[in-house]
CSV table of C-alpha atoms and ligand atoms in Angstrom, one decimal:
chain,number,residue,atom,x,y,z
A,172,UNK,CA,109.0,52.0,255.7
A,173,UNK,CA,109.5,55.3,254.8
A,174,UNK,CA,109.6,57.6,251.7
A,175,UNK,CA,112.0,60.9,252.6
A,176,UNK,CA,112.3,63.5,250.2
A,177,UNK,CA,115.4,65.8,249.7
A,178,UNK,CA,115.7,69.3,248.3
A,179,UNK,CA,114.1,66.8,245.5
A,180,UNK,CA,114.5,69.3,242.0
A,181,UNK,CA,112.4,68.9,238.5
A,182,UNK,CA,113.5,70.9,235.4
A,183,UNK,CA,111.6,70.4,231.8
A,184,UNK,CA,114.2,73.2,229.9
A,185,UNK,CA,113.7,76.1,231.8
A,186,UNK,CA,110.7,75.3,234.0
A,187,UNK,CA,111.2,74.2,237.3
A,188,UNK,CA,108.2,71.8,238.1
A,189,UNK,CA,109.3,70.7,241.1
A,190,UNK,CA,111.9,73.2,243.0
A,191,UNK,CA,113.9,71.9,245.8
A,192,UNK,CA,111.2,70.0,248.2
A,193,UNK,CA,111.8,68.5,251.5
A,194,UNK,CA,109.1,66.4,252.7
A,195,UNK,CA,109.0,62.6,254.8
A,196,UNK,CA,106.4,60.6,254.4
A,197,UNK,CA,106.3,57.9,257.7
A,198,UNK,CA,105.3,54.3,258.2
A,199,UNK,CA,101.5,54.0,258.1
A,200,UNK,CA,101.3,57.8,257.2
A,201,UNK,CA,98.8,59.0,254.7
A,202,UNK,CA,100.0,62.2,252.9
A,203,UNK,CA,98.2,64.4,250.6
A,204,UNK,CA,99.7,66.4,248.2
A,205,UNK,CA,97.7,69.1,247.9
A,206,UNK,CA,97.9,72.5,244.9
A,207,UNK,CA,96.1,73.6,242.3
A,208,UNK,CA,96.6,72.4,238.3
A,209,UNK,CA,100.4,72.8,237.5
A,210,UNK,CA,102.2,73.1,240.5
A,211,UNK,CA,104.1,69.8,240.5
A,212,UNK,CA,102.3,67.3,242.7
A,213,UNK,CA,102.3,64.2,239.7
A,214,UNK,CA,105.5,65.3,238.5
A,215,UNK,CA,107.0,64.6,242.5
A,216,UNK,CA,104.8,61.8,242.7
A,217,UNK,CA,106.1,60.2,238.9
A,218,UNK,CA,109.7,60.8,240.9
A,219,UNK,CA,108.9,58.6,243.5
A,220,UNK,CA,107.4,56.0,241.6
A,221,UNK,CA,111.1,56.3,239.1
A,222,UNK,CA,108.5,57.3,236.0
A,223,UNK,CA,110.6,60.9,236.0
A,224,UNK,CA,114.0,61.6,236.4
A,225,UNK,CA,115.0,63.8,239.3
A,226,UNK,CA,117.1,66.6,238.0
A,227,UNK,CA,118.4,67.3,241.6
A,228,UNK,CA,118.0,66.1,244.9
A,229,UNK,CA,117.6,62.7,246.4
A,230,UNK,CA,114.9,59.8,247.2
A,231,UNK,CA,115.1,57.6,249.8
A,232,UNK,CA,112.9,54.8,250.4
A,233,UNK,CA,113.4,52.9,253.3
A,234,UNK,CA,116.8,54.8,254.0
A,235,UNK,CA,118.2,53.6,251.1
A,236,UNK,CA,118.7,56.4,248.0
A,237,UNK,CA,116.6,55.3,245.1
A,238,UNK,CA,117.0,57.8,242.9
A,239,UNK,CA,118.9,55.8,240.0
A,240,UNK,CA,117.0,52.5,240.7
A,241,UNK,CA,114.1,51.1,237.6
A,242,UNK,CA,110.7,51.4,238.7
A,243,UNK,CA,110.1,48.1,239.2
A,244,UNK,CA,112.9,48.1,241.3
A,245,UNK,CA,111.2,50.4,243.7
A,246,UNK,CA,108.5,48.2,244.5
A,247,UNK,CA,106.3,51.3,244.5
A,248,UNK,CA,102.3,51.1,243.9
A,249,UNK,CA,101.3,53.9,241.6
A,250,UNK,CA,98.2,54.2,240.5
A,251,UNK,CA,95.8,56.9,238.3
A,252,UNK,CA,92.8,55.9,239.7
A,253,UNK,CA,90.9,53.6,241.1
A,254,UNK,CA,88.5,52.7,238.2
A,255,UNK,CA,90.3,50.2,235.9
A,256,UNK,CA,88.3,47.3,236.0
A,257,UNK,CA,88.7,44.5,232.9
A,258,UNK,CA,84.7,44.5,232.2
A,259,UNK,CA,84.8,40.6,231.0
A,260,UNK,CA,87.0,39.4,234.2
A,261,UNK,CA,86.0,38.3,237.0
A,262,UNK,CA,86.8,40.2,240.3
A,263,UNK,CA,89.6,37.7,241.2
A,264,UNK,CA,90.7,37.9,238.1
A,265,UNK,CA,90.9,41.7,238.1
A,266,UNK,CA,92.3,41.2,241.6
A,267,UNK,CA,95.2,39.1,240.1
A,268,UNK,CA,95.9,40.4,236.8
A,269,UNK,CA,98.7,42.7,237.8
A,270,UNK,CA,100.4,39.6,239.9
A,271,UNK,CA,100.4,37.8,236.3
A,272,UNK,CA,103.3,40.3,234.7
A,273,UNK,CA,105.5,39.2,238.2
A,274,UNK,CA,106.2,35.6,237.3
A,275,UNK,CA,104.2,34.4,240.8
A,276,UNK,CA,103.6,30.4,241.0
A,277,UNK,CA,99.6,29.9,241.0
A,278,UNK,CA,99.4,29.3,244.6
A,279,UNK,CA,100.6,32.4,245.4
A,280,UNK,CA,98.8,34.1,243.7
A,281,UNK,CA,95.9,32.7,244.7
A,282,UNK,CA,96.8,33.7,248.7
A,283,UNK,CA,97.1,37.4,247.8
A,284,UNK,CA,94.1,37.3,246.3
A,285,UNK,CA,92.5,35.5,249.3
A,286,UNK,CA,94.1,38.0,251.6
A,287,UNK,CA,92.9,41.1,249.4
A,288,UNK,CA,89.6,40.0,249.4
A,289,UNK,CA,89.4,39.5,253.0
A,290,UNK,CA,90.8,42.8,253.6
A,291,UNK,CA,88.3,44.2,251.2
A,292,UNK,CA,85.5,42.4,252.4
A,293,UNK,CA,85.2,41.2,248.5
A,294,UNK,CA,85.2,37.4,249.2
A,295,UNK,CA,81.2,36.9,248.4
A,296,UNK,CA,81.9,38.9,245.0
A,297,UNK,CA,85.0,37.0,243.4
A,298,UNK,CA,83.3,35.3,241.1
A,299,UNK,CA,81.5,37.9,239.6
A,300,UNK,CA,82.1,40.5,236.8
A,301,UNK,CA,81.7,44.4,237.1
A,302,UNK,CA,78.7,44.7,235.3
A,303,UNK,CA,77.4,42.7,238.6
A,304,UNK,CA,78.9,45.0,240.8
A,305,UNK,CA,77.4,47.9,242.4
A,306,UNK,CA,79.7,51.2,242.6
A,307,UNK,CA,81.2,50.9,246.2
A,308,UNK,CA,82.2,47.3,244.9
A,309,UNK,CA,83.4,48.1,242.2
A,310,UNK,CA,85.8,50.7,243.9
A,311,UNK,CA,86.7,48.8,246.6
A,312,UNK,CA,88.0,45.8,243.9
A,313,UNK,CA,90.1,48.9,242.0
A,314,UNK,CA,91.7,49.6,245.2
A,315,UNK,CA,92.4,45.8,245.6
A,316,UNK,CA,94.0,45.8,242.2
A,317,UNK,CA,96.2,49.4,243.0
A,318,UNK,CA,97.4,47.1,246.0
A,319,UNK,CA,97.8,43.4,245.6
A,320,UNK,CA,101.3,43.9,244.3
A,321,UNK,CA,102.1,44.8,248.3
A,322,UNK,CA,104.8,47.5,247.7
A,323,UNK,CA,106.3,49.5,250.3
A,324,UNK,CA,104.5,52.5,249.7
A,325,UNK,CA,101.1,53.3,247.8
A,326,UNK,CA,100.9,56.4,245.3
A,327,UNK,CA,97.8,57.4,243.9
A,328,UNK,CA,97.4,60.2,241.5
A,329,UNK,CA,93.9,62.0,241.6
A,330,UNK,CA,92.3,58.5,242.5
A,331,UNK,CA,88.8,59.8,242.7
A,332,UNK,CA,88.6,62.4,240.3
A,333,UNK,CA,86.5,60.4,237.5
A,334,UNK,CA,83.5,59.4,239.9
A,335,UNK,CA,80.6,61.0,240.9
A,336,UNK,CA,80.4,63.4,244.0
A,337,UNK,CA,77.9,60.7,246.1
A,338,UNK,CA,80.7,57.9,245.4
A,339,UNK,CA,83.3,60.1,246.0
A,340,UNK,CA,81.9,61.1,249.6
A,341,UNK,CA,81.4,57.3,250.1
A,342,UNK,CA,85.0,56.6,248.6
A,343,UNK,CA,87.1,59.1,251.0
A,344,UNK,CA,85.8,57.4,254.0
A,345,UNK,CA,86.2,53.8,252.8
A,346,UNK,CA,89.8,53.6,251.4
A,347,UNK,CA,90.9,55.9,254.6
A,348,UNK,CA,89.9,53.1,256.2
A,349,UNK,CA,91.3,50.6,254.1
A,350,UNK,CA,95.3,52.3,253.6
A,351,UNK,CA,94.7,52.6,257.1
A,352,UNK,CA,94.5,48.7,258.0
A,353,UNK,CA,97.5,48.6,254.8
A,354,UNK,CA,100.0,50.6,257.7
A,355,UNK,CA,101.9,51.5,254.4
A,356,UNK,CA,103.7,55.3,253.4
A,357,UNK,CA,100.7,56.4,251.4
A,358,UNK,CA,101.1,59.9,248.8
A,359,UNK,CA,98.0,61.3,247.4
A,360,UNK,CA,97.8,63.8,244.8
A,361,UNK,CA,94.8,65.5,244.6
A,362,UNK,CA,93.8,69.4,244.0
A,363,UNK,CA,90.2,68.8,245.6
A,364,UNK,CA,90.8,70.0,249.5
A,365,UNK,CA,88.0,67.8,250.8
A,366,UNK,CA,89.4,64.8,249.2
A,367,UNK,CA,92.9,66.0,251.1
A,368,UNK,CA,91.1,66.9,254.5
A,369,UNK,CA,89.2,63.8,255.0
A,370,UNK,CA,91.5,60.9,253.9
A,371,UNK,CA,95.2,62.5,255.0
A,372,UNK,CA,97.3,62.6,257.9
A,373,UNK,CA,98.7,65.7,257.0
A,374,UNK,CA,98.7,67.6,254.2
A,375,UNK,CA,101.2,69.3,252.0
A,376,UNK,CA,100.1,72.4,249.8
A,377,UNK,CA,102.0,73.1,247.1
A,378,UNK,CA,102.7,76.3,244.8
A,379,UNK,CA,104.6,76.8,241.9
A,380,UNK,CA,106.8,73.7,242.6
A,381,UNK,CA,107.6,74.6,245.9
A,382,UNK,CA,105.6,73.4,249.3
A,383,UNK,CA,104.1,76.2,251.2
A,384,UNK,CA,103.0,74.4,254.2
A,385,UNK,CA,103.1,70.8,255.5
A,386,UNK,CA,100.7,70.1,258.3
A,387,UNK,CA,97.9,68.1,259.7
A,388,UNK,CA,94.2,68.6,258.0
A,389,UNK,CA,93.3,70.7,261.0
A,390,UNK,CA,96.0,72.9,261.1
A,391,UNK,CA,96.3,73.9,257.8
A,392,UNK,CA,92.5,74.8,258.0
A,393,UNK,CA,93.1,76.7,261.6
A,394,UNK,CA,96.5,78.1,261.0
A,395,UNK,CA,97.9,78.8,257.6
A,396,UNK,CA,101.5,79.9,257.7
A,397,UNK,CA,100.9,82.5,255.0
A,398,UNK,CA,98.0,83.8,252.3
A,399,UNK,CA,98.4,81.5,250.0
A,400,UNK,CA,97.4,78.2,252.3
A,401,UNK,CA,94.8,81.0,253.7
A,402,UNK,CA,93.0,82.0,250.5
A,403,UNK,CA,93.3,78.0,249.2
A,404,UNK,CA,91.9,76.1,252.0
A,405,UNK,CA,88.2,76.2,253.1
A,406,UNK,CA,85.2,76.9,251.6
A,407,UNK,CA,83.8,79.5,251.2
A,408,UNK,CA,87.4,80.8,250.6
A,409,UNK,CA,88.8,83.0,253.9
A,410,UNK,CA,88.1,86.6,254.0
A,411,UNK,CA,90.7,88.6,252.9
A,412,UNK,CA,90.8,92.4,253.7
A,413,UNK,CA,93.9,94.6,252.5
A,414,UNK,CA,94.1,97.1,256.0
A,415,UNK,CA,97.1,99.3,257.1
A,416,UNK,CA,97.8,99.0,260.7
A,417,UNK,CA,97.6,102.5,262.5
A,418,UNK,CA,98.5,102.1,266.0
A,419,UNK,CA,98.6,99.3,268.6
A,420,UNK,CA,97.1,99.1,272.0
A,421,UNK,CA,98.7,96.2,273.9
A,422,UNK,CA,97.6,93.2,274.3
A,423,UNK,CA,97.0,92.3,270.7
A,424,UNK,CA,94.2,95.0,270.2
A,425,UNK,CA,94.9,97.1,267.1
A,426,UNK,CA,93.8,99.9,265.0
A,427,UNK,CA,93.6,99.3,261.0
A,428,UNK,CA,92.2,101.7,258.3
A,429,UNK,CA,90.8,99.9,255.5
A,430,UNK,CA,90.4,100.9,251.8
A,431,UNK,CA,87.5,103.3,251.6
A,432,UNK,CA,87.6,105.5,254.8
A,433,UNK,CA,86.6,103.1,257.3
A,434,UNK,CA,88.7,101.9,260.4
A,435,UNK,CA,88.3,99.0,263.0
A,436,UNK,CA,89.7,98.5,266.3
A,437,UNK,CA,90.0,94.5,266.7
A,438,UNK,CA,92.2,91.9,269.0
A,439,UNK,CA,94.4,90.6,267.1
A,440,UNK,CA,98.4,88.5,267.9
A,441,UNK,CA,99.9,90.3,270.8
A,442,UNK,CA,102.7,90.4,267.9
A,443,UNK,CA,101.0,92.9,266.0
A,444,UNK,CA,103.4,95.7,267.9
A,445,UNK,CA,106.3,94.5,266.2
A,446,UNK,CA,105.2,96.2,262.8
A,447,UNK,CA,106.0,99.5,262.5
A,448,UNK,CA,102.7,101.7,262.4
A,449,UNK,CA,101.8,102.3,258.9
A,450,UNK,CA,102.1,98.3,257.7
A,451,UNK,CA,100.5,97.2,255.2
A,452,UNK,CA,98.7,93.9,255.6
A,453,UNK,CA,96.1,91.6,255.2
A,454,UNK,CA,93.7,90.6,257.5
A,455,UNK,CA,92.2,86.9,257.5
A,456,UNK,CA,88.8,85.8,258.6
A,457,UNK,CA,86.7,82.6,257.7
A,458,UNK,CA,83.1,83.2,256.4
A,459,UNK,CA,82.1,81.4,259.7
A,460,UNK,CA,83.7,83.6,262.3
A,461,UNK,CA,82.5,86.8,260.9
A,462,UNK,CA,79.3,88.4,262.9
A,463,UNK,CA,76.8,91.0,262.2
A,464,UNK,CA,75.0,93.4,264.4
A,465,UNK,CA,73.0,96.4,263.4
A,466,UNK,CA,74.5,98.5,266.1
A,467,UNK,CA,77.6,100.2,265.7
A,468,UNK,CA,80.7,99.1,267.1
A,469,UNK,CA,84.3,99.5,266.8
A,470,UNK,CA,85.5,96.4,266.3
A,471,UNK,CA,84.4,95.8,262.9
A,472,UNK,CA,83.2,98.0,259.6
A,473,UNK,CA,79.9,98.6,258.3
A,474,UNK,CA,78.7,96.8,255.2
A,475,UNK,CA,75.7,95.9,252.7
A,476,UNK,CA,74.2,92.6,252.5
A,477,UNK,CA,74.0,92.6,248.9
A,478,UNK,CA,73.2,88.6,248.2
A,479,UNK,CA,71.9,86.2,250.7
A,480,UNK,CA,71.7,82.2,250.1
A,481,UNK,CA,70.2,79.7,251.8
A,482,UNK,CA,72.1,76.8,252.4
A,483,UNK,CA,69.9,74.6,254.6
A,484,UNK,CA,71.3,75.0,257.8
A,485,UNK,CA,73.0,77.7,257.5
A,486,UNK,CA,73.0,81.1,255.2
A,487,UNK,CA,75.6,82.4,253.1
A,488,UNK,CA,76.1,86.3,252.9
A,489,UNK,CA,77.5,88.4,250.3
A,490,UNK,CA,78.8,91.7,252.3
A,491,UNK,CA,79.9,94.5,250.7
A,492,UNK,CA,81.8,98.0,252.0
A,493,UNK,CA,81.7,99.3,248.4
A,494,UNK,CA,85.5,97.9,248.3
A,495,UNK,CA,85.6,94.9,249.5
A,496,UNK,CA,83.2,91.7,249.3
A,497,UNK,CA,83.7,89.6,252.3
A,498,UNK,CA,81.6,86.4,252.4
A,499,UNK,CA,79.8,85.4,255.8
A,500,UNK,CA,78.2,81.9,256.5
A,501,UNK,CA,75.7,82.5,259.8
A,502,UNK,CA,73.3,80.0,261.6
A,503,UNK,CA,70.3,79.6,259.3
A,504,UNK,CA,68.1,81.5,262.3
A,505,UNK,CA,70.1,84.7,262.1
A,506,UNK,CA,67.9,87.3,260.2
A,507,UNK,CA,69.7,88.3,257.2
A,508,UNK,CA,67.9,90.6,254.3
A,509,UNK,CA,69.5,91.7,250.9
A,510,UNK,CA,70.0,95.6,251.1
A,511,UNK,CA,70.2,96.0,254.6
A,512,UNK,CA,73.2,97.9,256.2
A,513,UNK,CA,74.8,95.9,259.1
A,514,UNK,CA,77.8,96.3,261.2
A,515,UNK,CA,80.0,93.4,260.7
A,516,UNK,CA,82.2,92.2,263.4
A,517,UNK,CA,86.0,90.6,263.8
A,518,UNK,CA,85.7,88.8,267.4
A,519,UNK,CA,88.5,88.6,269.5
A,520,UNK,CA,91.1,85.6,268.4
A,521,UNK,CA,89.6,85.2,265.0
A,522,UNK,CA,91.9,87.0,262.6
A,523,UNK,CA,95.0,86.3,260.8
A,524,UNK,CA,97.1,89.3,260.3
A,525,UNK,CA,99.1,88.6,257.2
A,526,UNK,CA,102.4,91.0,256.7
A,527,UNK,CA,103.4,92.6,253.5
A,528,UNK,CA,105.5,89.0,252.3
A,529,UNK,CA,102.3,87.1,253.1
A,530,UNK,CA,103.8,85.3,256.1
A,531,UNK,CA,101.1,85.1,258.9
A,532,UNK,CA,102.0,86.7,261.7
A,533,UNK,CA,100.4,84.1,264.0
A,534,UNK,CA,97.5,82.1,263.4
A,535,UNK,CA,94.1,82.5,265.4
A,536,UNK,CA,93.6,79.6,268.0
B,76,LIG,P1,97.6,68.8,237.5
B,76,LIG,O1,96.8,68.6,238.7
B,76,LIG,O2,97.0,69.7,236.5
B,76,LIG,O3,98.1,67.4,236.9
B,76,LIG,P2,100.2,69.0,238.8
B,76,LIG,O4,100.2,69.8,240.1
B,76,LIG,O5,100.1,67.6,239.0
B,76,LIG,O6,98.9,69.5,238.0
B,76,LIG,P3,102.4,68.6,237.1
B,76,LIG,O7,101.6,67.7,236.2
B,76,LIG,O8,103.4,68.0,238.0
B,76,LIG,O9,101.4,69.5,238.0
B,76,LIG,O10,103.1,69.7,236.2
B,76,LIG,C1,104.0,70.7,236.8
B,76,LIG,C2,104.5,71.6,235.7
B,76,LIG,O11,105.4,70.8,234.9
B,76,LIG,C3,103.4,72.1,234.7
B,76,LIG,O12,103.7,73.4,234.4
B,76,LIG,C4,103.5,71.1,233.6
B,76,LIG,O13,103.0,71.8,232.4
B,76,LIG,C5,105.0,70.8,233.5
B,76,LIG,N1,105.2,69.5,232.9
B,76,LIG,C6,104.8,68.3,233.4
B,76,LIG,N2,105.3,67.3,232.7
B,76,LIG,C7,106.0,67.8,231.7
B,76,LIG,C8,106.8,67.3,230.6
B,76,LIG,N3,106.9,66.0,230.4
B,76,LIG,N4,107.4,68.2,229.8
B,76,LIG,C9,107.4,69.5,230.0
B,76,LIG,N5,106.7,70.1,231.0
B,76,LIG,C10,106.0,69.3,231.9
């Protein structure tokens, strides 16, 4: 099974919610849609499911167009979350209550409710209620309910998003686990990147409608295609540095002038040569790459540690060169002091150079 997505349009009057998306989803594969608030990820998700009418484009499921097919024709899961349990039911009850609308005999019910349990590892619990549940039970009898249906594909929108961050962390783990014993096309819409990074296979980010990058959780993380994915993935956010490139030296080492007199000398793609000196771009670094000395060197520009956090293990940094902040995250050993004047350091393979239309112009290994 398959869900395959093409040039798949959305208009509501003259917005375009959804504009022209390509994306496949494969058998067993767990995809996240991944944006922030507005930029069409239930609205693609409602056109899967046949809860929204696609104003362009097609749907296949399976191969076969679905695009003019009810809902319940689709045999599609969707579900909002997974945290609609019937407080005075039982679990097998809740398990079964969606099978009741479907016309199944008794016994057949029964069986998927046997098999979801076993899957679930819910078969000590059936014959309790919710109030008798702890959390991780309860979740893991919503997800039964979300699934007992068996469609051909799962879609969940935001499942996680009304429970607390300790059952969330325990959540992502489980019900990877769980879609991944179901071996179905999974979509997940989410706008919370750790959700997206821990429980997909790959990851779609979306802006304004369109998708900006498709890609597994590592290398959206490791190499954006362009700012946007850049800025929105990772925390603390990437290090972004306006710079104007004023010469190239081979092999990838280049010289930049940044904002406020200063200039660094860094390695950088070998591709950097194919921009004409005087570029304007942006250069990329995470929090965790950046280094600090307190001697001078060329291959970075000096700044002020103006805030410094403790974060257990390791320390955040608030740099500043008067123009820029940049954030750095260091090894909770390195010695950092608010006030002090340090040297802060791009090493070699570590930058993104972004060009002037935000496409990365190769991403560090
Ligand atoms: P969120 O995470 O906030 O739900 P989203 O990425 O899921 O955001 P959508 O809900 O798909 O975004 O909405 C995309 C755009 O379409 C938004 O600008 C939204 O206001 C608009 N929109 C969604 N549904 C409708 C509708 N029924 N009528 C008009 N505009 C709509």
């Amino acid at each position: 099974m398959t869900i395959e997505l093409k040039k798949l349009t959305k208009r509501f009057g003259s917005l375009t919610a959804v504009d022209a998306i390509d994306l496949d989803v494969g058998d067993g594969e767990v995809l996240c849609l991944l944006g922030p608030s507005g930029c069409g990820k239930t609205t693609t998700l409602r056109m899967v499911a046949g809860l929204e009418y696609a104003t362009e484009g097609d749907i296949y499921l399976q191969g076969a167009r679905v695009n003019d097919l009810a809902p319940r024709d689709r045999n599609v899961a969707m579900s909002f979350q997974f945290y609609a349990l019937y407080p005075s039911l039982s679990v097998a009850e809740n398990l079964a209550f969606p099978l009741h609308a479907d016309g199944l005999s008794r016994a057949e019910i029964e069986q998927r409710v046997k098999r979801i349990s076993d899957t679930l590892q819910l078969d000590k619990i059936l014959t309790r209620t919710p109030g008798q549940l702890a959390e991780g039970e309860k979740q893991r009898v919503a997800v039964g309910r979300s699934i007992i249906r068996d469609p051909q594909c799962f879609l969940f929108d935001e499942p996680l998003s009304r429970l607390d961050v300790q059952l969330r962390e325990e959540m992502r783990g489980e019900i990877k686990e769980v879609l991944q014993d179901l071996s179905k096309p999974t979509v997940i819409v989410t706008h919370d990147q750790l959700e997206a990074l821990t429980m997909a296979d790959r990851i779609a980010v979306m802006r304004d409608g369109r998708i900006e990058q498709v890609d597994t959780p590592h290398n959206v993380f490791q190499s954006p295609e362009n700012l946007f994915v850049a800025g929105f993935i990772g925390t603390p956010q990437m290090n972004l540095l306006p710079a104007t490139l004023t010469g190239t030296n081979g092999h990838g080492t280049a010289d930049f002038a940044i904002a406020g007199g200063q200039s660094m000398t860094i390695e950088v793609d070998p591709r950097i040569a194919d921009l004409a000196q005087g570029a304007n771009v942006t250069l990329g670094i995470r929090p965790r790459n950046l280094e600090i000395s307190h001697d001078p060197a060329p291959d970075g520009i000096s700044t002020k540690i103006d805030i410094v956090e403790p974060m257990g293990a390791e320390t955040l940094a608030h740099l500043s060169d008067g123009q820029h902040d940049l954030r750095l995250v260091a090894d909770w050993r390195v010695p950092l002091s608010e006030g002090d004047q340090v040297h802060t350091r791009f090493p070699p393979g570590a930058t993104h150079v972004f060009t002037e239309n935000e496409q990365v112009l190769r991403s560090a290994p």
